[in-house]
Amino acid sequence: MVRIKQRYLLFNILYPSPPTTTAGSQPTSPPAYILFCRPSPSHLSASLLSMVIRNELHTLFGDHGLSVTQSALRVVYFSPATSSGILRVPRAHFRMVWAALSFITAIPPERDRGGRGTRGPERPCVIRVVRVSGTIRKSEEELLRRARRELVRAKTEGRSKDGREDEVALGMFAGGSGKGKQTSGRASPLMATEDKDIMDLMDEEDAQSTDMSDD
């Protein structure tokens, strides 16, 4: 049996343009780091992200680029709360997919229920690949390590001068709702959800490995 060689790209989505807010709604401007690391829009899913990547591949590399990558191309994990994900790609063409990610500049707006129109404008973004791994488990470990580090940094830099938590930082800890409450001594809901999703992904990977060994 021939093993198909694949690579896993761990990526983050950054948002350089903060959402518009009414004047006076936010007394102090949060650090740029927190603004860049905002949660993704609620309508952004793994399937929509896959479609955006495939469209960009076709735009940059034509039918050839799409045909040599689409068989293995799959967003195996995506978290809107942390705007991070894992993309499975063919090993021979992972740089081609990496280039396509770098050229994506906006997230499509949400469509109406009928699918005829859109709600709001596109949201500018930058997709940054932070790690290329040969196995999905290495990407999962790096994802958890980075998520914990980013939460600590956001909590530290998100404090105002009087020591209170910034509203944006609290929103990140509450899953992006902006109405989170401090939970001293307890894990944040965002981190708990991240750990649970990764554990589900590991269980799925172990089940697939067991099935292959039985065959």
mmCIF file of C-alpha atoms in Angstrom:
data_model
loop_
_atom_site.group_PDB
_atom_site.id
_atom_site.type_symbol
_atom_site.label_atom_id
_atom_site.label_comp_id
_atom_site.label_asym_id
_atom_site.label_seq_id
_atom_site.Cartn_x
_atom_site.Cartn_y
_atom_site.Cartn_z
ATOM 1 C CA MET A 1 0.000 0.000 0.000
ATOM 2 C CA VAL A 2 1.398 3.399 -1.036
ATOM 3 C CA ARG A 3 1.208 6.157 1.543
ATOM 4 C CA ILE A 4 0.028 9.523 0.243
ATOM 5 C CA LYS A 5 2.460 12.246 1.343
ATOM 6 C CA GLN A 6 0.772 15.308 2.795
ATOM 7 C CA ARG A 7 1.622 18.476 4.659
ATOM 8 C CA TYR A 8 -0.379 20.374 7.260
ATOM 9 C CA LEU A 9 -0.322 24.176 7.279
ATOM 10 C CA LEU A 10 -1.125 25.873 10.571
ATOM 11 C CA PHE A 11 -2.393 29.379 9.838
ATOM 12 C CA ASN A 12 -3.775 32.465 11.582
ATOM 13 C CA ILE A 13 -6.171 35.022 10.125
ATOM 14 C CA LEU A 14 -5.353 38.613 11.082
ATOM 15 C CA TYR A 15 -7.735 41.539 10.676
ATOM 16 C CA PRO A 16 -5.811 44.810 10.170
ATOM 17 C CA SER A 17 -8.984 46.913 9.940
ATOM 18 C CA PRO A 18 -11.029 46.897 13.174
ATOM 19 C CA PRO A 19 -14.844 46.803 12.954
ATOM 20 C CA THR A 20 -16.472 50.229 12.902
ATOM 21 C CA THR A 21 -17.805 51.455 16.241
ATOM 22 C CA THR A 22 -19.844 54.475 17.183
ATOM 23 C CA ALA A 23 -18.012 57.506 18.492
ATOM 24 C CA GLY A 24 -17.600 57.437 22.240
ATOM 25 C CA SER A 25 -18.463 53.751 22.564
ATOM 26 C CA GLN A 26 -14.874 52.866 23.416
ATOM 27 C CA PRO A 27 -13.020 55.318 25.679
ATOM 28 C CA THR A 28 -9.556 53.902 25.041
ATOM 29 C CA SER A 29 -8.143 52.308 21.944
ATOM 30 C CA PRO A 30 -6.921 48.724 22.579
ATOM 31 C CA PRO A 31 -3.432 47.673 21.433
ATOM 32 C CA ALA A 32 -3.025 46.919 17.738
ATOM 33 C CA TYR A 33 -2.065 43.340 18.568
ATOM 34 C CA ILE A 34 -5.498 42.660 20.060
ATOM 35 C CA LEU A 35 -7.258 44.301 17.119
ATOM 36 C CA PHE A 36 -5.329 42.134 14.656
ATOM 37 C CA CYS A 37 -6.188 38.945 16.567
ATOM 38 C CA ARG A 38 -9.929 39.488 16.729
ATOM 39 C CA PRO A 39 -12.295 36.521 16.348
ATOM 40 C CA SER A 40 -13.456 35.774 12.815
ATOM 41 C CA PRO A 41 -16.992 36.581 11.613
ATOM 42 C CA SER A 42 -19.579 34.035 12.714
ATOM 43 C CA HIS A 43 -20.432 33.059 9.129
ATOM 44 C CA LEU A 44 -16.832 32.061 8.307
ATOM 45 C CA SER A 45 -16.726 28.256 8.336
ATOM 46 C CA ALA A 46 -14.294 25.591 7.153
ATOM 47 C CA SER A 47 -16.323 25.038 3.978
ATOM 48 C CA LEU A 48 -16.398 28.744 3.111
ATOM 49 C CA LEU A 49 -12.680 29.021 3.787
ATOM 50 C CA SER A 50 -12.009 26.038 1.503
ATOM 51 C CA MET A 51 -13.987 27.715 -1.261
ATOM 52 C CA VAL A 52 -12.008 30.957 -0.870
ATOM 53 C CA ILE A 53 -8.703 29.061 -1.022
ATOM 54 C CA ARG A 54 -9.728 27.090 -4.115
ATOM 55 C CA ASN A 55 -10.858 30.261 -5.874
ATOM 56 C CA GLU A 56 -7.519 31.914 -5.112
ATOM 57 C CA LEU A 57 -5.622 28.851 -6.348
ATOM 58 C CA HIS A 58 -7.539 28.959 -9.612
ATOM 59 C CA THR A 59 -6.936 32.702 -9.970
ATOM 60 C CA LEU A 60 -3.174 32.408 -9.419
ATOM 61 C CA PHE A 61 -2.336 29.054 -11.002
ATOM 62 C CA GLY A 62 -5.291 28.276 -13.263
ATOM 63 C CA ASP A 63 -6.754 24.832 -13.864
ATOM 64 C CA HIS A 64 -3.377 23.174 -13.327
ATOM 65 C CA GLY A 65 -2.911 24.579 -9.835
ATOM 66 C CA LEU A 66 -6.424 23.608 -8.825
ATOM 67 C CA SER A 67 -6.224 20.097 -10.253
ATOM 68 C CA VAL A 68 -2.937 19.132 -8.557
ATOM 69 C CA THR A 69 -4.079 20.319 -5.113
ATOM 70 C CA GLN A 70 -7.818 19.767 -4.787
ATOM 71 C CA SER A 71 -7.624 15.997 -4.189
ATOM 72 C CA ALA A 72 -5.941 16.444 -0.785
ATOM 73 C CA LEU A 73 -6.911 20.052 -0.019
ATOM 74 C CA ARG A 74 -9.054 20.194 3.113
ATOM 75 C CA VAL A 75 -9.524 22.479 6.100
ATOM 76 C CA VAL A 76 -9.358 19.838 8.819
ATOM 77 C CA TYR A 77 -9.795 22.325 11.671
ATOM 78 C CA PHE A 78 -10.886 25.950 12.017
ATOM 79 C CA SER A 79 -11.747 27.977 15.115
ATOM 80 C CA PRO A 80 -13.532 31.316 14.536
ATOM 81 C CA ALA A 81 -12.845 32.278 18.167
ATOM 82 C CA THR A 82 -9.068 32.248 17.720
ATOM 83 C CA SER A 83 -9.064 32.741 13.916
ATOM 84 C CA SER A 84 -6.705 29.808 13.509
ATOM 85 C CA GLY A 85 -6.900 26.598 11.510
ATOM 86 C CA ILE A 86 -5.116 23.598 10.029
ATOM 87 C CA LEU A 87 -5.082 22.993 6.286
ATOM 88 C CA ARG A 88 -4.169 19.633 4.739
ATOM 89 C CA VAL A 89 -2.371 19.919 1.384
ATOM 90 C CA PRO A 90 -0.334 17.685 -0.972
ATOM 91 C CA ARG A 91 3.332 17.593 0.028
ATOM 92 C CA ALA A 92 4.569 18.198 -3.518
ATOM 93 C CA HIS A 93 2.514 21.393 -3.889
ATOM 94 C CA PHE A 94 2.260 22.842 -0.381
ATOM 95 C CA ARG A 95 4.168 25.981 -1.410
ATOM 96 C CA MET A 96 1.584 26.628 -4.093
ATOM 97 C CA VAL A 97 -1.197 26.541 -1.498
ATOM 98 C CA TRP A 98 0.921 28.663 0.840
ATOM 99 C CA ALA A 99 1.222 31.300 -1.881
ATOM 100 C CA ALA A 100 -2.546 31.257 -2.419
ATOM 101 C CA LEU A 101 -3.126 31.830 1.300
ATOM 102 C CA SER A 102 -0.747 34.788 1.251
ATOM 103 C CA PHE A 103 -2.667 36.407 -1.614
ATOM 104 C CA ILE A 104 -6.079 36.206 0.073
ATOM 105 C CA THR A 105 -6.929 39.744 1.159
ATOM 106 C CA ALA A 106 -10.566 39.596 2.281
ATOM 107 C CA ILE A 107 -13.249 37.361 3.761
ATOM 108 C CA PRO A 108 -16.469 37.238 1.683
ATOM 109 C CA PRO A 109 -19.522 38.826 3.323
ATOM 110 C CA GLU A 110 -22.376 36.778 4.709
ATOM 111 C CA ARG A 111 -25.059 35.847 2.182
ATOM 112 C CA ASP A 112 -28.793 36.264 2.658
ATOM 113 C CA ARG A 113 -30.902 33.214 3.360
ATOM 114 C CA GLY A 114 -32.044 33.106 -0.238
ATOM 115 C CA GLY A 115 -28.450 33.316 -1.452
ATOM 116 C CA ARG A 116 -29.225 36.196 -3.797
ATOM 117 C CA GLY A 117 -27.576 39.041 -1.929
ATOM 118 C CA THR A 118 -24.941 39.741 0.702
ATOM 119 C CA ARG A 119 -24.960 41.382 4.094
ATOM 120 C CA GLY A 120 -22.299 44.013 4.518
ATOM 121 C CA PRO A 121 -18.937 44.470 2.786
ATOM 122 C CA GLU A 122 -15.967 42.139 2.587
ATOM 123 C CA ARG A 123 -13.728 42.077 5.631
ATOM 124 C CA PRO A 124 -10.033 42.750 4.893
ATOM 125 C CA CYS A 125 -7.689 40.132 6.298
ATOM 126 C CA VAL A 126 -4.185 38.689 6.148
ATOM 127 C CA ILE A 127 -3.607 34.927 6.378
ATOM 128 C CA ARG A 128 -0.293 34.040 7.990
ATOM 129 C CA VAL A 129 1.150 30.512 7.831
ATOM 130 C CA VAL A 130 2.984 29.895 11.109
ATOM 131 C CA ARG A 131 4.017 26.246 10.769
ATOM 132 C CA VAL A 132 4.329 23.471 8.181
ATOM 133 C CA SER A 133 4.168 19.940 9.630
ATOM 134 C CA GLY A 134 4.404 16.438 8.266
ATOM 135 C CA THR A 135 1.770 15.106 10.675
ATOM 136 C CA ILE A 136 -1.466 16.581 11.953
ATOM 137 C CA ARG A 137 -0.531 15.845 15.562
ATOM 138 C CA LYS A 138 2.442 18.235 15.420
ATOM 139 C CA SER A 139 0.150 20.956 14.086
ATOM 140 C CA GLU A 140 -2.352 20.294 16.883
ATOM 141 C CA GLU A 141 0.333 20.577 19.557
ATOM 142 C CA GLU A 142 1.637 23.823 18.067
ATOM 143 C CA LEU A 143 -1.908 25.190 17.791
ATOM 144 C CA LEU A 144 -2.613 24.618 21.483
ATOM 145 C CA ARG A 145 0.754 26.063 22.497
ATOM 146 C CA ARG A 146 0.183 29.209 20.458
ATOM 147 C CA ALA A 147 -3.424 29.594 21.625
ATOM 148 C CA ARG A 148 -2.372 29.584 25.273
ATOM 149 C CA ARG A 149 0.469 32.004 24.595
ATOM 150 C CA GLU A 150 -1.765 34.385 22.634
ATOM 151 C CA LEU A 151 -4.381 34.421 25.401
ATOM 152 C CA VAL A 152 -1.761 35.325 27.997
ATOM 153 C CA ARG A 153 -0.375 38.069 25.783
ATOM 154 C CA ALA A 154 -3.835 39.431 24.960
ATOM 155 C CA LYS A 155 -4.788 39.481 28.621
ATOM 156 C CA THR A 156 -1.573 41.318 29.514
ATOM 157 C CA GLU A 157 -1.689 43.888 26.708
ATOM 158 C CA GLY A 158 -5.454 44.277 26.955
ATOM 159 C CA ARG A 159 -5.351 45.943 30.358
ATOM 160 C CA SER A 160 -6.081 49.637 30.481
ATOM 161 C CA LYS A 161 -3.962 52.055 32.491
ATOM 162 C CA ASP A 162 -6.223 51.697 35.530
ATOM 163 C CA GLY A 163 -5.732 47.918 35.556
ATOM 164 C CA ARG A 164 -9.140 46.914 34.181
ATOM 165 C CA GLU A 165 -9.516 44.392 31.383
ATOM 166 C CA ASP A 166 -10.067 45.873 27.950
ATOM 167 C CA GLU A 167 -13.467 45.130 26.414
ATOM 168 C CA VAL A 168 -11.892 43.582 23.304
ATOM 169 C CA ALA A 169 -9.684 41.275 25.368
ATOM 170 C CA LEU A 170 -12.654 40.146 27.432
ATOM 171 C CA GLY A 171 -14.504 39.478 24.202
ATOM 172 C CA MET A 172 -11.693 37.196 23.089
ATOM 173 C CA PHE A 173 -11.852 35.225 26.334
ATOM 174 C CA ALA A 174 -15.621 34.876 26.040
ATOM 175 C CA GLY A 175 -15.474 33.567 22.491
ATOM 176 C CA GLY A 176 -15.718 36.926 20.712
ATOM 177 C CA SER A 177 -19.039 38.128 22.137
ATOM 178 C CA GLY A 178 -17.526 41.184 23.815
ATOM 179 C CA LYS A 179 -19.609 40.539 26.969
ATOM 180 C CA GLY A 180 -17.251 38.239 28.829
ATOM 181 C CA LYS A 181 -16.653 38.345 32.549
ATOM 182 C CA GLN A 182 -13.443 37.803 34.423
ATOM 183 C CA THR A 183 -13.077 34.255 35.662
ATOM 184 C CA SER A 184 -10.084 34.323 37.974
ATOM 185 C CA GLY A 185 -8.730 30.890 38.752
ATOM 186 C CA ARG A 186 -10.715 29.228 35.997
ATOM 187 C CA ALA A 187 -9.908 28.410 32.398
ATOM 188 C CA SER A 188 -11.451 30.749 29.850
ATOM 189 C CA PRO A 189 -14.430 29.461 27.826
ATOM 190 C CA LEU A 190 -12.452 30.099 24.644
ATOM 191 C CA MET A 191 -9.529 27.956 25.780
ATOM 192 C CA ALA A 192 -11.830 25.183 27.001
ATOM 193 C CA THR A 193 -13.567 25.082 23.626
ATOM 194 C CA GLU A 194 -10.218 25.071 21.824
ATOM 195 C CA ASP A 195 -8.984 22.112 23.903
ATOM 196 C CA LYS A 196 -12.209 20.173 23.342
ATOM 197 C CA ASP A 197 -12.121 20.700 19.571
ATOM 198 C CA ILE A 198 -8.490 19.595 19.384
ATOM 199 C CA MET A 199 -9.204 16.490 21.475
ATOM 200 C CA ASP A 200 -12.095 15.595 19.149
ATOM 201 C CA LEU A 201 -9.733 16.019 16.200
ATOM 202 C CA MET A 202 -7.141 13.751 17.845
ATOM 203 C CA ASP A 203 -9.778 11.099 18.568
ATOM 204 C CA GLU A 204 -10.876 11.185 14.931
ATOM 205 C CA GLU A 205 -7.256 10.832 13.780
ATOM 206 C CA ASP A 206 -6.655 7.869 16.133
ATOM 207 C CA ALA A 207 -9.813 6.161 14.877
ATOM 208 C CA GLN A 208 -8.690 6.559 11.262
ATOM 209 C CA SER A 209 -5.241 5.151 12.118
ATOM 210 C CA THR A 210 -6.854 2.121 13.787
ATOM 211 C CA ASP A 211 -9.050 1.482 10.758
ATOM 212 C CA MET A 212 -6.027 1.624 8.434
ATOM 213 C CA SER A 213 -4.060 -0.801 10.626
ATOM 214 C CA ASP A 214 -6.985 -3.247 10.673
ATOM 215 C CA ASP A 215 -7.093 -3.197 6.873
#
